[in-house]
Backbone as a chain_set.jsonl record, in Angstrom:
{"seq": "MKTDPYTEGMALLERGEVAEGRRLLEEALRQEPGSVERMHGLARALDLAGERSAAMALLEGGHVPPPTAPGPACDLAMLLLEHEEDAQAEKVLAPVLRAHPHHPRANLHMAMALAKTTPIRAREYAAQALQDSDPEIQRQAEALHRVLAAHAPG", "coords": {"N": [[-10.735, 6.136, 31.647], [-10.865, 7.217, 28.359], [-10.889, 5.345, 25.381], [-9.118, 5.405, 22.261], [-10.795, 5.326, 19.232], [-9.565, 4.751, 16.797], [-7.086, 3.475, 17.417], [-8.039, 1.28, 18.879], [-9.696, 0.118, 16.926], [-7.834, -0.614, 14.952], [-6.38, -2.505, 16.368], [-8.344, -4.446, 16.702], [-8.665, -5.227, 14.028], [-6.195, -6.451, 13.624], [-6.554, -8.669, 15.209], [-8.373, -10.02, 13.751], [-11.027, -9.316, 13.92], [-12.948, -8.017, 12.021], [-15.463, -6.705, 11.397], [-16.213, -5.306, 13.786], [-13.904, -3.805, 14.137], [-13.97, -2.262, 11.818], [-16.27, -0.731, 12.326], [-15.39, 0.853, 14.485], [-13.277, 2.184, 13.242], [-14.615, 3.658, 11.321], [-15.961, 5.389, 13.025], [-13.735, 6.688, 14.11], [-12.784, 8.045, 11.862], [-14.91, 9.759, 11.408], [-14.568, 11.405, 13.604], [-12.157, 12.665, 13.021], [-12.126, 13.823, 10.161], [-10.283, 14.56, 8.109], [-8.026, 13.05, 8.446], [-5.401, 11.267, 7.205], [-4.236, 8.964, 8.158], [-6.359, 7.74, 9.518], [-8.159, 7.377, 7.403], [-6.69, 5.573, 5.954], [-6.614, 3.396, 7.743], [-9.359, 2.705, 7.841], [-9.707, 2.037, 5.17], [-8.161, -0.259, 5.049], [-9.717, -1.927, 6.649], [-12.036, -2.068, 5.088], [-11.004, -3.342, 2.83], [-10.259, -5.806, 3.953], [-12.787, -6.692, 4.519], [-13.652, -7.373, 2.082], [-14.471, -5.381, 0.403], [-13.244, -4.028, -1.903], [-13.473, -2.009, -3.894], [-14.589, 0.136, -2.5], [-12.549, 0.501, -0.648], [-10.475, 1.256, -2.357], [-11.481, 3.673, -3.369], [-11.526, 5.207, -1.039], [-8.799, 5.225, -0.363], [-7.792, 6.579, -2.566], [-8.882, 9.068, -2.067], [-7.628, 9.553, 0.371], [-5.078, 9.639, -0.448], [-4.678, 12.029, -1.674], [-4.186, 14.418, 0.076], [-1.383, 14.234, 1.378], [0.729, 13.428, -0.972], [3.018, 11.984, -0.701], [2.921, 10.155, 1.332], [3.818, 7.025, 2.314], [2.363, 4.647, 3.21], [-0.605, 4.756, 2.606], [-0.307, 5.218, -0.159], [1.093, 2.954, -1.088], [-0.744, 0.923, -0.512], [-2.895, 1.74, -2.116], [-1.654, 1.594, -4.618], [-1.193, -1.176, -4.769], [-3.821, -2.161, -4.874], [-4.573, -1.011, -7.306], [-2.783, -2.325, -9.014], [-3.756, -4.922, -8.755], [-6.051, -4.62, -10.173], [-5.065, -4.418, -12.651], [-4.182, -1.902, -13.415], [-1.653, -0.678, -14.074], [-0.212, 1.605, -14.998], [-1.493, 3.68, -13.654], [-0.88, 2.973, -11.027], [1.855, 3.386, -11.102], [1.903, 6.193, -11.34], [0.877, 6.918, -8.849], [2.877, 6.003, -7.145], [5.223, 7.338, -7.908], [5.636, 10.06, -6.758], [5.959, 9.317, -4.094], [8.266, 7.763, -4.097], [10.071, 9.68, -4.904], [10.183, 11.219, -2.628], [10.789, 9.291, -0.701], [13.085, 7.446, -1.449], [14.123, 4.942, -0.76], [12.143, 3.386, 0.257], [10.895, 0.266, 0.98], [8.452, -1.207, 0.285], [7.273, 0.575, -1.519], [9.191, 0.606, -3.553], [9.095, -2.097, -4.33], [6.426, -2.324, -5.228], [6.509, -0.45, -7.293], [8.265, -1.733, -9.011], [6.649, -3.882, -9.732], [4.636, -2.479, -11.068], [5.973, -1.536, -13.297], [6.892, -3.784, -14.562], [5.746, -5.049, -16.863], [5.953, -3.173, -18.919], [8.395, -1.711, -18.846], [10.779, -3.474, -18.176], [13.538, -3.345, -17.534], [13.871, -0.984, -16.017], [12.132, -1.762, -14.0], [13.57, -3.822, -12.81], [15.565, -2.363, -11.489], [14.119, -1.134, -9.434], [13.197, -3.411, -8.11], [15.641, -4.449, -7.261], [16.35, -2.507, -5.413], [14.352, -2.941, -3.494], [15.152, -5.424, -2.623], [17.11, -4.866, -0.798], [15.935, -4.492, 1.632], [15.226, -5.368, 5.069], [13.061, -6.897, 5.755], [11.877, -10.116, 5.545], [9.717, -11.029, 3.955], [9.288, -9.022, 2.044], [11.78, -9.164, 0.84], [11.63, -11.771, -0.216], [9.524, -11.551, -2.09], [10.573, -9.553, -3.749], [12.877, -10.815, -4.701], [11.772, -12.967, -6.16], [10.388, -11.554, -8.154], [12.541, -10.205, -9.29], [13.994, -12.349, -10.377], [12.19, -13.265, -12.373], [12.071, -10.985, -13.978], [14.75, -10.798, -14.754], [14.972, -13.016, -16.36], [13.368, -12.315, -18.491], [14.221, -9.834, -19.304], [17.172, -9.54, -19.642], [20.144, -7.996, -18.422]], "CA": [[-9.98, 6.7, 30.551], [-11.516, 6.939, 27.081], [-9.988, 4.75, 24.396], [-9.135, 5.98, 20.926], [-11.416, 4.352, 18.336], [-8.618, 4.341, 15.754], [-6.15, 2.495, 17.994], [-8.804, 0.077, 19.2], [-10.141, -0.479, 15.665], [-6.687, -1.27, 14.305], [-6.074, -3.699, 17.162], [-9.361, -5.443, 16.359], [-8.331, -5.762, 12.703], [-5.057, -7.357, 13.813], [-7.074, -9.907, 15.811], [-9.311, -10.639, 12.821], [-12.396, -8.877, 14.201], [-13.065, -6.999, 10.978], [-16.703, -5.927, 11.476], [-16.137, -4.361, 14.909], [-12.792, -2.906, 13.825], [-14.471, -1.322, 10.814], [-17.189, 0.206, 12.986], [-14.59, 1.814, 15.251], [-12.491, 3.011, 12.315], [-15.561, 4.622, 10.756], [-16.137, 6.394, 14.081], [-12.483, 7.454, 14.193], [-12.72, 8.947, 10.716], [-15.907, 10.817, 11.643], [-13.992, 12.326, 14.582], [-11.094, 13.421, 12.349], [-12.403, 13.517, 8.763], [-9.16, 14.788, 7.199], [-6.872, 12.251, 8.845], [-4.967, 10.253, 6.242], [-4.008, 7.738, 8.923], [-7.663, 7.128, 9.794], [-8.666, 6.901, 6.116], [-5.899, 4.389, 5.624], [-7.098, 2.326, 8.603], [-10.684, 2.282, 7.382], [-9.519, 1.371, 3.873], [-7.701, -1.624, 5.34], [-10.881, -2.684, 7.128], [-12.901, -2.316, 3.931], [-10.332, -4.346, 2.008], [-10.399, -7.086, 4.648], [-14.199, -7.083, 4.442], [-13.944, -7.72, 0.695], [-15.021, -4.219, -0.291], [-12.057, -3.428, -2.518], [-13.787, -0.765, -4.607], [-14.74, 1.176, -1.476], [-11.209, 0.732, -0.101], [-9.721, 2.006, -3.354], [-12.002, 5.041, -3.397], [-11.08, 5.881, 0.18], [-7.358, 5.442, -0.482], [-7.579, 7.651, -3.539], [-9.161, 10.304, -1.337], [-6.598, 9.705, 1.398], [-3.787, 9.845, -1.075], [-4.591, 13.387, -2.173], [-3.522, 15.43, 0.896], [0.068, 14.16, 1.28], [0.994, 12.4, -1.97], [4.249, 11.254, -0.415], [2.728, 9.228, 2.451], [4.015, 5.697, 1.724], [1.372, 3.628, 3.545], [-1.782, 4.796, 1.739], [0.08, 5.116, -1.568], [1.425, 1.555, -1.384], [-1.989, 0.147, -0.511], [-3.64, 2.116, -3.319], [-0.933, 1.031, -5.762], [-1.435, -2.622, -4.82], [-5.186, -2.357, -5.368], [-4.553, -0.683, -8.731], [-2.09, -3.422, -9.694], [-4.677, -6.059, -8.782], [-7.035, -4.317, -11.223], [-4.25, -4.268, -13.867], [-4.028, -0.482, -13.729], [-0.236, -0.497, -13.77], [0.205, 2.992, -15.242], [-2.022, 4.499, -12.557], [-0.076, 2.637, -9.846], [3.137, 4.086, -11.278], [1.67, 7.613, -11.039], [0.689, 7.038, -7.401], [4.134, 5.708, -6.45], [6.323, 8.222, -8.303], [5.977, 11.08, -5.764], [6.39, 8.657, -2.86], [9.662, 7.36, -4.263], [10.903, 10.889, -4.917], [10.342, 11.636, -1.23], [11.308, 8.164, 0.092], [13.636, 6.573, -2.501], [14.517, 3.624, -0.268], [11.001, 2.725, 0.896], [10.89, -1.072, 0.372], [7.185, -1.571, -0.374], [7.076, 1.447, -2.679], [10.078, 0.097, -4.604], [8.569, -3.375, -4.795], [5.207, -2.073, -6.004], [6.89, 0.222, -8.542], [8.809, -2.783, -9.874], [5.5, -4.607, -10.27], [3.923, -1.601, -11.996], [6.776, -1.357, -14.507], [7.373, -5.077, -15.048], [5.26, -5.393, -18.209], [6.284, -2.167, -19.933], [9.823, -1.337, -18.813], [11.37, -4.43, -17.24], [14.874, -2.958, -17.063], [13.622, -0.074, -14.887], [11.502, -2.546, -12.933], [14.649, -4.544, -12.113], [16.232, -1.414, -10.584], [13.265, -0.993, -8.248], [13.218, -4.701, -7.4], [16.943, -4.534, -6.598], [16.271, -1.631, -4.236], [13.513, -3.632, -2.509], [15.936, -6.551, -2.099], [17.965, -4.377, 0.283], [15.165, -4.384, 2.873], [15.452, -6.442, 6.046], [11.832, -7.685, 5.9], [12.028, -11.311, 4.708], [8.624, -11.156, 2.985], [9.587, -8.11, 0.938], [12.929, -9.753, 0.145], [11.166, -12.938, -0.972], [8.759, -11.072, -3.237], [11.481, -8.832, -4.646], [13.746, -11.804, -5.338], [10.974, -13.677, -7.159], [10.157, -10.627, -9.263], [13.85, -9.953, -9.921], [14.309, -13.537, -11.197], [11.328, -13.249, -13.562], [12.49, -9.863, -14.82], [16.06, -11.133, -15.312], [14.755, -13.996, -17.425], [12.686, -11.671, -19.615], [14.94, -8.618, -19.71], [18.534, -9.598, -19.112], [20.902, -6.755, -18.632]], "C": [[-10.607, 6.249, 29.228], [-10.492, 6.38, 26.089], [-10.165, 5.431, 23.049], [-9.727, 4.961, 19.958], [-10.475, 3.886, 17.22], [-7.696, 3.236, 16.274], [-6.865, 1.182, 18.279], [-9.263, -0.646, 17.932], [-9.015, -1.206, 14.953], [-6.301, -2.546, 15.051], [-7.079, -4.813, 16.852], [-9.093, -6.049, 14.983], [-7.196, -6.774, 12.808], [-5.507, -8.701, 14.383], [-8.101, -10.596, 14.915], [-10.76, -10.271, 13.052], [-12.733, -7.702, 13.285], [-14.307, -6.125, 11.15], [-16.636, -4.886, 12.597], [-15.011, -3.354, 14.694], [-13.226, -1.84, 12.825], [-15.377, -0.276, 11.454], [-16.409, 1.281, 13.742], [-13.766, 2.719, 14.345], [-13.375, 4.019, 11.588], [-15.804, 5.757, 11.754], [-14.905, 7.289, 14.177], [-12.385, 8.461, 13.052], [-13.75, 10.067, 10.835], [-15.356, 11.859, 12.62], [-12.918, 13.218, 13.958], [-11.18, 13.169, 10.846], [-11.223, 13.707, 7.801], [-7.951, 13.92, 7.472], [-6.561, 11.156, 7.83], [-4.774, 8.917, 6.952], [-5.33, 7.0, 9.169], [-8.334, 6.631, 8.513], [-7.97, 5.603, 5.727], [-6.372, 3.19, 6.451], [-8.448, 1.793, 8.153], [-10.581, 1.572, 6.032], [-9.031, -0.063, 4.073], [-8.866, -2.493, 5.802], [-11.814, -3.023, 5.966], [-12.302, -3.399, 3.034], [-10.472, -5.726, 2.642], [-11.828, -7.612, 4.603], [-14.606, -7.441, 3.01], [-14.526, -6.579, -0.125], [-13.882, -3.411, -0.922], [-12.345, -2.115, -3.234], [-13.916, 0.391, -3.618], [-13.377, 1.514, -0.863], [-10.392, 1.577, -1.068], [-10.171, 3.458, -3.395], [-11.518, 5.83, -2.183], [-9.582, 6.168, 0.123], [-7.037, 6.528, -1.498], [-7.845, 9.002, -2.89], [-8.103, 10.583, -0.295], [-5.236, 9.963, 0.82], [-3.6, 11.301, -1.484], [-3.857, 14.339, -1.235], [-1.994, 15.33, 0.914], [0.458, 13.068, 0.28], [2.259, 11.594, -1.702], [4.121, 10.302, 0.766], [2.801, 7.796, 1.918], [2.905, 4.691, 1.997], [0.147, 3.648, 2.649], [-1.428, 4.627, 0.262], [0.389, 3.671, -1.949], [0.17, 0.692, -1.426], [-2.824, 0.451, -1.756], [-2.966, 1.518, -4.548], [-1.196, -0.466, -5.886], [-2.837, -2.921, -5.331], [-5.264, -2.055, -6.871], [-3.876, -1.796, -9.529], [-2.994, -4.652, -9.806], [-5.763, -5.876, -9.835], [-6.348, -4.065, -12.563], [-4.186, -2.83, -14.358], [-2.604, -0.063, -13.373], [0.223, 0.953, -13.933], [-0.285, 3.913, -14.129], [-1.242, 4.228, -11.27], [1.275, 3.347, -9.911], [2.998, 5.568, -10.917], [1.517, 7.852, -9.54], [2.032, 6.91, -6.675], [5.257, 6.692, -6.754], [6.634, 9.298, -7.255], [6.456, 10.489, -4.435], [7.871, 8.304, -2.964], [10.596, 8.557, -4.424], [11.185, 11.34, -3.488], [11.012, 10.57, -0.371], [11.925, 7.131, -0.862], [13.998, 5.164, -2.043], [13.366, 2.872, 0.396], [10.793, 1.364, 0.227], [9.593, -1.435, -0.349], [6.944, -0.716, -1.6], [7.955, 0.987, -3.842], [9.549, -1.206, -5.182], [7.334, -3.168, -5.672], [5.522, -1.358, -7.323], [7.478, -0.802, -9.515], [7.676, -3.583, -10.508], [4.781, -3.773, -11.325], [4.653, -1.484, -13.332], [7.137, -2.667, -15.205], [6.964, -5.377, -16.489], [5.77, -4.44, -19.283], [7.755, -1.797, -19.984], [10.548, -2.229, -17.807], [12.761, -4.065, -16.74], [14.755, -1.984, -15.899], [13.022, -0.827, -13.716], [12.559, -3.297, -12.138], [15.384, -3.641, -11.133], [15.428, -1.25, -9.294], [13.236, -2.284, -7.433], [14.535, -4.857, -6.647], [16.966, -3.663, -5.34], [15.458, -2.305, -3.134], [14.255, -4.806, -1.88], [16.801, -6.144, -0.907], [17.252, -4.314, 1.632], [15.418, -5.579, 3.785], [14.222, -7.327, 6.252], [11.914, -8.905, 4.978], [10.928, -11.48, 3.662], [8.864, -10.244, 1.789], [10.771, -8.65, 0.143], [12.493, -10.917, -0.737], [10.427, -12.505, -2.236], [9.663, -10.373, -4.256], [12.398, -9.799, -5.391], [12.994, -12.562, -6.427], [10.734, -12.794, -8.386], [11.458, -10.379, -10.029], [14.23, -11.133, -10.825], [13.489, -13.543, -12.481], [11.772, -12.151, -14.509], [13.836, -10.17, -15.491], [15.92, -12.12, -16.471], [14.159, -13.353, -18.676], [13.395, -10.417, -20.129], [16.343, -8.641, -19.131], [19.262, -8.283, -19.349], [21.353, -6.262, -17.38]], "O": [[-10.846, 5.061, 29.011], [-9.375, 6.885, 25.98], [-11.23, 5.965, 22.742], [-9.22, 3.843, 19.864], [-10.581, 2.752, 16.752], [-7.551, 2.19, 15.642], [-6.36, 0.105, 17.96], [-9.225, -1.875, 17.868], [-9.217, -2.292, 14.411], [-5.938, -3.547, 14.434], [-6.707, -5.982, 16.754], [-9.274, -7.251, 14.79], [-7.226, -7.822, 12.164], [-4.921, -9.74, 14.082], [-8.639, -11.641, 15.28], [-11.646, -10.861, 12.435], [-12.795, -6.552, 13.719], [-14.202, -4.902, 11.055], [-16.965, -3.719, 12.382], [-15.153, -2.179, 15.034], [-12.89, -0.665, 12.968], [-15.267, 0.915, 11.162], [-16.724, 2.467, 13.654], [-13.579, 3.896, 14.65], [-12.924, 5.12, 11.272], [-15.848, 6.929, 11.38], [-15.024, 8.507, 14.311], [-11.952, 9.596, 13.253], [-13.495, 11.195, 10.413], [-15.637, 13.05, 12.487], [-12.786, 14.385, 14.324], [-10.396, 12.388, 10.307], [-11.185, 13.052, 6.759], [-6.939, 14.048, 6.783], [-7.355, 10.238, 7.624], [-5.11, 7.865, 6.41], [-5.398, 5.778, 9.04], [-8.998, 5.595, 8.52], [-8.596, 4.664, 5.236], [-6.514, 2.089, 5.919], [-8.659, 0.582, 8.091], [-11.301, 0.604, 5.787], [-9.441, -0.971, 3.35], [-8.988, -3.65, 5.399], [-12.321, -4.142, 5.878], [-13.019, -4.269, 2.539], [-10.769, -6.702, 1.954], [-12.057, -8.821, 4.643], [-15.764, -7.771, 2.754], [-15.021, -6.797, -1.23], [-13.602, -2.279, -0.529], [-11.527, -1.197, -3.18], [-13.416, 1.488, -3.866], [-13.088, 2.679, -0.592], [-9.697, 2.505, -0.654], [-9.345, 4.369, -3.45], [-11.144, 6.996, -2.305], [-9.145, 7.247, 0.523], [-6.106, 7.31, -1.303], [-7.12, 9.968, -3.132], [-7.719, 11.735, -0.096], [-4.339, 10.449, 1.509], [-2.465, 11.757, -1.626], [-2.956, 15.037, -1.702], [-1.343, 16.284, 0.491], [0.512, 11.895, 0.649], [2.537, 10.623, -2.406], [5.113, 9.694, 1.17], [1.933, 7.389, 1.146], [2.533, 3.943, 1.093], [-0.129, 2.65, 1.983], [-2.156, 3.972, -0.484], [-0.011, 3.215, -3.02], [0.042, -0.176, -2.289], [-3.386, -0.453, -2.375], [-3.645, 0.989, -5.428], [-1.4, -0.97, -6.991], [-3.022, -3.835, -6.135], [-5.942, -2.764, -7.616], [-4.351, -2.165, -10.603], [-2.995, -5.338, -10.829], [-6.328, -6.851, -10.331], [-6.968, -3.56, -13.499], [-4.141, -2.571, -15.561], [-2.378, 0.779, -12.503], [0.965, 1.468, -13.096], [0.431, 4.823, -13.711], [-0.972, 5.154, -10.505], [1.775, 3.844, -8.902], [3.875, 6.134, -10.263], [1.975, 8.87, -9.02], [2.29, 7.626, -5.707], [6.158, 6.863, -5.933], [7.799, 9.447, -6.884], [7.266, 11.099, -3.736], [8.635, 8.524, -2.025], [11.783, 8.461, -4.114], [12.288, 11.787, -3.175], [11.723, 10.896, 0.579], [11.354, 6.059, -1.064], [14.162, 4.275, -2.879], [13.584, 1.839, 1.029], [10.539, 1.309, -0.977], [9.633, -1.921, -1.479], [6.462, -1.215, -2.617], [7.51, 0.98, -4.99], [9.556, -1.393, -6.399], [7.217, -3.774, -6.737], [4.887, -1.622, -8.344], [7.212, -0.739, -10.715], [7.739, -3.921, -11.69], [4.365, -4.299, -12.358], [4.019, -1.349, -14.378], [7.638, -2.649, -16.329], [7.767, -5.91, -17.256], [5.995, -4.847, -20.423], [8.302, -1.59, -21.067], [10.89, -1.784, -16.711], [13.129, -4.439, -15.627], [15.456, -2.131, -14.898], [13.363, -0.56, -12.564], [12.455, -3.397, -10.915], [15.787, -4.092, -10.061], [15.991, -1.229, -8.2], [13.25, -2.245, -6.203], [14.546, -5.345, -5.517], [17.54, -4.05, -4.322], [15.836, -2.245, -1.964], [14.008, -5.145, -0.722], [17.18, -6.991, -0.098], [17.893, -4.105, 2.662], [15.779, -6.662, 3.324], [14.325, -8.393, 6.858], [12.009, -8.75, 3.76], [11.184, -12.022, 2.587], [8.664, -10.654, 0.645], [10.768, -8.602, -1.087], [12.939, -11.034, -1.879], [10.676, -13.031, -3.321], [9.533, -10.576, -5.463], [12.662, -9.618, -6.579], [13.536, -12.775, -7.512], [10.867, -13.251, -9.522], [11.469, -10.347, -11.259], [14.736, -10.924, -11.927], [14.026, -13.796, -13.56], [11.843, -12.367, -15.719], [14.037, -9.839, -16.659], [16.67, -12.055, -17.444], [14.421, -13.802, -19.792], [13.181, -10.0, -21.267], [16.668, -7.859, -18.237], [19.027, -7.573, -20.326], [22.013, -5.224, -17.326]]}, "num_chains": 1, "name": "protein.A"}
């Protein structure tokens, strides 16, 4: 039985075998060039390999077909935030949150994108992220909410 290079590549990434995982994810994307899921997987491998610019470029390309897909959009937004491109991250996340208003990572990333310019709106997104059951998202949202509350009470 033939294995799927995408599934196998993602499993290798989970085990920390980035180089081999990347090779398989590149193969998977060649097999299905329009697959957002496969672009997203390869972008993760590139990011883990320290190739953030290449990951960002791939996510930007993968973000175009379905602008409401939360996974690629959240990863692209995080990379944009790391490059202090907050306004661009906001543009990436807006359609995702229109389609998935309760998506925890999208809310958390939107709060980060808005924190410097519109902290009151950012607090609303952080509060939404606080509702998630994932303890890591809750921890990050709570920390951001505390900072925002100190700088923009209301």
